[in-house]
Coordinates of N, CA and C in Angstrom, one line a residue:
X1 N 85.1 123.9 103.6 CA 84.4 124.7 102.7 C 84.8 124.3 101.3
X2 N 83.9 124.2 100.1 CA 84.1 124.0 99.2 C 84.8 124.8 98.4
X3 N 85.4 124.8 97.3 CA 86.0 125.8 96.9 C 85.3 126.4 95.7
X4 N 84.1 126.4 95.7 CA 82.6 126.8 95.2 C 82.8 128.3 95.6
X5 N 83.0 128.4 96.7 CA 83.5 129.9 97.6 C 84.6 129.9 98.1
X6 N 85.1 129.1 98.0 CA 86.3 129.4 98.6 C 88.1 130.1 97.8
X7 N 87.2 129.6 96.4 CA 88.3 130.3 95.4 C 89.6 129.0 95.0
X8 N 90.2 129.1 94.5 CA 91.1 128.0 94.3 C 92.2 127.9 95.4
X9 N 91.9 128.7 96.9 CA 92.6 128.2 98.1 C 94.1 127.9 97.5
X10 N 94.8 127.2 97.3 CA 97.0 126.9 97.1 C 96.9 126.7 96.3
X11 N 95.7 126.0 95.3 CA 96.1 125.0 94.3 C 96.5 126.3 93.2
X12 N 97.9 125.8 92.1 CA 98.8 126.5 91.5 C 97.5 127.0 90.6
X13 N 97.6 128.3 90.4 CA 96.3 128.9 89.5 C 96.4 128.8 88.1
X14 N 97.5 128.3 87.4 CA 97.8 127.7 86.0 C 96.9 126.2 85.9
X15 N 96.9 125.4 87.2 CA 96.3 123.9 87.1 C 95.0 124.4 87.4
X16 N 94.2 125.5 88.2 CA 93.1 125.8 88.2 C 92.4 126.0 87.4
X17 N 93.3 126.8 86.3 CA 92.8 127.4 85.0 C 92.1 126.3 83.8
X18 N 92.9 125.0 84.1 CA 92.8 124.5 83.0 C 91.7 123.4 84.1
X19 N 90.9 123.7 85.0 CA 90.0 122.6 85.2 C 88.8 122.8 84.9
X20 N 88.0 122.4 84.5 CA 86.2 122.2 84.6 C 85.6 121.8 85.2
X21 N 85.1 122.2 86.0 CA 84.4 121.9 87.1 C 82.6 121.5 87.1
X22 N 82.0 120.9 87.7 CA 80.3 121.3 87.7 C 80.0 121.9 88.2
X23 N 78.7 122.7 88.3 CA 78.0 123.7 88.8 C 78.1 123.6 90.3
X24 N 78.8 122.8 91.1 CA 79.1 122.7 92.4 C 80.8 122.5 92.9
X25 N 81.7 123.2 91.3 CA 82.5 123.2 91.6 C 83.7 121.8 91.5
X26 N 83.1 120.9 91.2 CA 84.0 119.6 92.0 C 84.0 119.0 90.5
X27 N 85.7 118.4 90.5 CA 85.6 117.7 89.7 C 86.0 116.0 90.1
X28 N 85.2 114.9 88.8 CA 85.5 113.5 89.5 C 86.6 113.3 89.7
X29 N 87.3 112.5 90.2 CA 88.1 112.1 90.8 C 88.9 110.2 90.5
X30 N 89.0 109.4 89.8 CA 89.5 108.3 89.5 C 90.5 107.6 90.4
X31 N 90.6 107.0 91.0 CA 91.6 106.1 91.9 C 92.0 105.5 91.1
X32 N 93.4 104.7 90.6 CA 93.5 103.9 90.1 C 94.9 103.4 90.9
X33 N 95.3 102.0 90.8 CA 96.2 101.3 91.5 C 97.2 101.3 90.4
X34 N 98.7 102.2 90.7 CA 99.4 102.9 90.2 C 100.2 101.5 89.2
X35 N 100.2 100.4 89.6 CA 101.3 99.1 88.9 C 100.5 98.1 88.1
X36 N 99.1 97.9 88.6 CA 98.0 97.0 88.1 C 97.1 97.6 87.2
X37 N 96.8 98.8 87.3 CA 95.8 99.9 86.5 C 94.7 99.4 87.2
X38 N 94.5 99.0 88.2 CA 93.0 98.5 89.0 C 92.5 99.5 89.1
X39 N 91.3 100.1 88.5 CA 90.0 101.1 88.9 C 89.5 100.7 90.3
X40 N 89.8 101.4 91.6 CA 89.6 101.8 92.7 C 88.1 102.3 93.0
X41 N 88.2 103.4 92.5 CA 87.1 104.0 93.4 C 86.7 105.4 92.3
X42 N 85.9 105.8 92.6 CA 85.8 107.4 92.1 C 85.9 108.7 93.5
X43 N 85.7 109.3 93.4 CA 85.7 110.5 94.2 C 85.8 111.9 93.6
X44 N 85.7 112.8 94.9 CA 85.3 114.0 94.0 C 86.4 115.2 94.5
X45 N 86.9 116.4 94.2 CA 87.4 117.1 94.4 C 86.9 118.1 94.1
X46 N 87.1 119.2 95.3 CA 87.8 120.8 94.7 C 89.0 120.9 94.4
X47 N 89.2 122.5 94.3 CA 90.7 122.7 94.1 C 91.5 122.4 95.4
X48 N 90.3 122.5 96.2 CA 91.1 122.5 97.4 C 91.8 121.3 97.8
X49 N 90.9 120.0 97.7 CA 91.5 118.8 97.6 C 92.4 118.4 96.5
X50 N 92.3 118.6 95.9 CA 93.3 118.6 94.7 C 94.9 119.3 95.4
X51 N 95.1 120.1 95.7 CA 96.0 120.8 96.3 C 96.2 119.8 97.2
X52 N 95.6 119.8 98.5 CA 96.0 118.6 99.1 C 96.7 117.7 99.0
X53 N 95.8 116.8 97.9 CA 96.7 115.6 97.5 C 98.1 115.8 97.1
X54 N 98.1 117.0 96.1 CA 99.5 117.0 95.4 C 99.8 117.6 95.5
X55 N 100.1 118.0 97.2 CA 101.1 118.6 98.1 C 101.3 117.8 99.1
X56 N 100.3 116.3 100.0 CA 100.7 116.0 100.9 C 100.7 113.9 100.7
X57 N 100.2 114.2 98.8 CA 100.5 112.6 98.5 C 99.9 111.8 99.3
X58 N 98.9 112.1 99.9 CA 97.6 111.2 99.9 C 96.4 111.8 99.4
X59 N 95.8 110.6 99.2 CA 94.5 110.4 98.4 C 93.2 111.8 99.2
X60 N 93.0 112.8 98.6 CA 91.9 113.9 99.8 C 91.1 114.0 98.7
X61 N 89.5 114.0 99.3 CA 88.6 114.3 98.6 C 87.4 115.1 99.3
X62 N 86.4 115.3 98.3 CA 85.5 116.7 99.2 C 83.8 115.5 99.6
X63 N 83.7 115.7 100.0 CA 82.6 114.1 100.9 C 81.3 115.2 100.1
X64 N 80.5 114.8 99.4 CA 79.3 115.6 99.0 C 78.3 115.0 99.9
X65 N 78.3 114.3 100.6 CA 77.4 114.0 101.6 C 77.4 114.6 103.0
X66 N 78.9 114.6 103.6 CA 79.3 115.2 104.7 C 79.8 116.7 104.5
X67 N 79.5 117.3 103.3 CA 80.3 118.1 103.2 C 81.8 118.5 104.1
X68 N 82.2 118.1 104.0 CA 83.7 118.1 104.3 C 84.6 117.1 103.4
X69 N 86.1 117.9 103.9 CA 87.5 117.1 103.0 C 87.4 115.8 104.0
X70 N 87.7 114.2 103.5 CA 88.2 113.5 104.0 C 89.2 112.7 103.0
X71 N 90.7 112.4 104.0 CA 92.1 111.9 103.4 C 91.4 110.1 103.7
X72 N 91.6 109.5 102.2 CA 91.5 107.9 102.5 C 92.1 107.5 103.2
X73 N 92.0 106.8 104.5 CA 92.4 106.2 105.1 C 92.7 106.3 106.7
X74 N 92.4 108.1 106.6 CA 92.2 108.6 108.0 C 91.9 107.6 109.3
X75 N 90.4 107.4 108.7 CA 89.8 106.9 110.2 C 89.8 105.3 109.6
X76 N 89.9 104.4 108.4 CA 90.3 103.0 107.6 C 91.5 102.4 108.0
X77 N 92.1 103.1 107.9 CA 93.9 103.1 107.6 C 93.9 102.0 106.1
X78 N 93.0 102.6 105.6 CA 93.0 101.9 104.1 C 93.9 103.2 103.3
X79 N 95.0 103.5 103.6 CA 95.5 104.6 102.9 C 95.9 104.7 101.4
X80 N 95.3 105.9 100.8 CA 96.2 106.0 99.2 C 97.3 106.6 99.1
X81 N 98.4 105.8 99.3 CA 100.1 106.9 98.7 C 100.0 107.4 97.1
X82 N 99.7 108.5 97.3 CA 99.8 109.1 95.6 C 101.3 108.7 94.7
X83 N 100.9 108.2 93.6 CA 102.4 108.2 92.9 C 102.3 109.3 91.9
X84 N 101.1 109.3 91.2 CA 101.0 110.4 90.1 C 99.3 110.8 90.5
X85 N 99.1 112.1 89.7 CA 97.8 113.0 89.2 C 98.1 113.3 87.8
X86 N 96.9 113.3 87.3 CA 96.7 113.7 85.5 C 95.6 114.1 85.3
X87 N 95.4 114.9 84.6 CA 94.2 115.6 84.0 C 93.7 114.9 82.8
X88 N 92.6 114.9 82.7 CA 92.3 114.5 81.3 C 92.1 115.3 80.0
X89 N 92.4 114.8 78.7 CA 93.0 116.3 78.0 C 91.1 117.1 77.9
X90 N 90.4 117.0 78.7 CA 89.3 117.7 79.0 C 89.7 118.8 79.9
X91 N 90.3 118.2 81.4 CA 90.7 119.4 82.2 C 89.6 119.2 83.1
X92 N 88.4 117.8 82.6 CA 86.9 117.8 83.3 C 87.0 116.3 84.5
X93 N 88.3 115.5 84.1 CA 88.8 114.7 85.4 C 89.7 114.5 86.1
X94 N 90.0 114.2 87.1 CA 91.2 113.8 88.0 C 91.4 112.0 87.5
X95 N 92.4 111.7 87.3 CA 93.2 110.3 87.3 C 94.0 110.3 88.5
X96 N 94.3 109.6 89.6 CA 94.6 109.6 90.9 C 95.2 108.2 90.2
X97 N 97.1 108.2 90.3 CA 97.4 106.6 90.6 C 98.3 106.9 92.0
X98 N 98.0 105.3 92.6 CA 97.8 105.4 94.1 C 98.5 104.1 94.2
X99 N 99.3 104.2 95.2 CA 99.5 102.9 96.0 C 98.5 102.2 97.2
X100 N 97.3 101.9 96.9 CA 96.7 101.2 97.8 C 96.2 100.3 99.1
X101 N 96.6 101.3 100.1 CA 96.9 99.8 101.4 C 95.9 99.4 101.5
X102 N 95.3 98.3 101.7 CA 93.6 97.9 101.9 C 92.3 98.0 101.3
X103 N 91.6 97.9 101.7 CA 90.5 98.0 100.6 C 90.1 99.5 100.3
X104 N 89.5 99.9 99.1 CA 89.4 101.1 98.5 C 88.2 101.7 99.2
X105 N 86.8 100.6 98.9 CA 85.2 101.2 98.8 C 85.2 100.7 100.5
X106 N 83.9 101.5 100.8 CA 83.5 102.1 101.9 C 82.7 101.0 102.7
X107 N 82.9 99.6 101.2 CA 82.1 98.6 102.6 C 83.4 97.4 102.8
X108 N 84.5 97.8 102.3 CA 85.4 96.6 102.5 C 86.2 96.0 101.2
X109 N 85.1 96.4 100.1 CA 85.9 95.4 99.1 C 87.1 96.1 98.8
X110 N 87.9 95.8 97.6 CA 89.2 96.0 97.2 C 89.0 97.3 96.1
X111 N 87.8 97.3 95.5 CA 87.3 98.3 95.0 C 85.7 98.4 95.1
X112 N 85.3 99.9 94.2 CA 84.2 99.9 94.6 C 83.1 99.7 93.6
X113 N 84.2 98.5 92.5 CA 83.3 98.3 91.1 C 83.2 97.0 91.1
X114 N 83.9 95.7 92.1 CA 83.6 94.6 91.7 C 82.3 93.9 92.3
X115 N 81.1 94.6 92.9 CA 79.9 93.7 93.6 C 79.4 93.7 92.8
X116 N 78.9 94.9 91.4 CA 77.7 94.6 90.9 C 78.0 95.0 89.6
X117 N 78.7 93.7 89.3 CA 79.0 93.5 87.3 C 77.9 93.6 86.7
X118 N 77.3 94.7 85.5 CA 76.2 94.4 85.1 C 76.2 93.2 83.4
X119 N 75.2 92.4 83.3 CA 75.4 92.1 82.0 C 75.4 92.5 80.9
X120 N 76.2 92.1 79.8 CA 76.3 92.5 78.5 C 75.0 91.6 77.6
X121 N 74.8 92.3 76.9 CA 74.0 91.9 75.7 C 72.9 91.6 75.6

């Protein structure tokens, strides 16, 4: 369950306070590879995943398609070891750095920005 209804569920209610959420609750989510600064992936959170993560230091996010929480790597074993979380001084993103086993995006690649570079100019 989202935490749309669910209320901020563990997550500390001082880090709640200071989040912004969209009208379905979730905020984005940034992967990034904690030594390289490699942009990963995006993803989405509640508080509830949020909590997750930075309580059990992997990567959890809220699936807006399956509605449900899934941890990276579960059924991949492409896992994210959390090193850090950061807010953005908005309070409106997650920054996720991650130690990355495997590939990040959902079809294999190493992330899920390098297939389709668009042109400049």
């Amino acid at each position: 369950m989202s935490s749309t209804t669910a209320g901020t569920g563990g997550l500390d209610p001082a880090i709640a306070d200071r989040l912004k959420r969209s009208a379905d609750g979730l905020v984005p989510a940034i992967a990034q590879q904690y030594d390289t600064g490699e942009v990963l992936m995006l993803g989405w959170m509640d508080d509830e995943a949020l909590h997750r993560t930075l309580t059990t230091g992997r990567g959890t996010y809220w699936s807006r398609s399956r509605q449900e929480y899934w941890v990276k790597g579960d059924t991949s074993g492409h896992v994210q070891h959390v090193k850090s979380v950061a807010l953005d001084c908005d309070g409106d993103t997650v920054l996720v750095q991650v130690d990355q086993v495997g590939a990040a995006c959902h079809t294999g690649a190493r992330t899920c920005f390098e297939a389709d570079v668009l042109p400049l100019g």
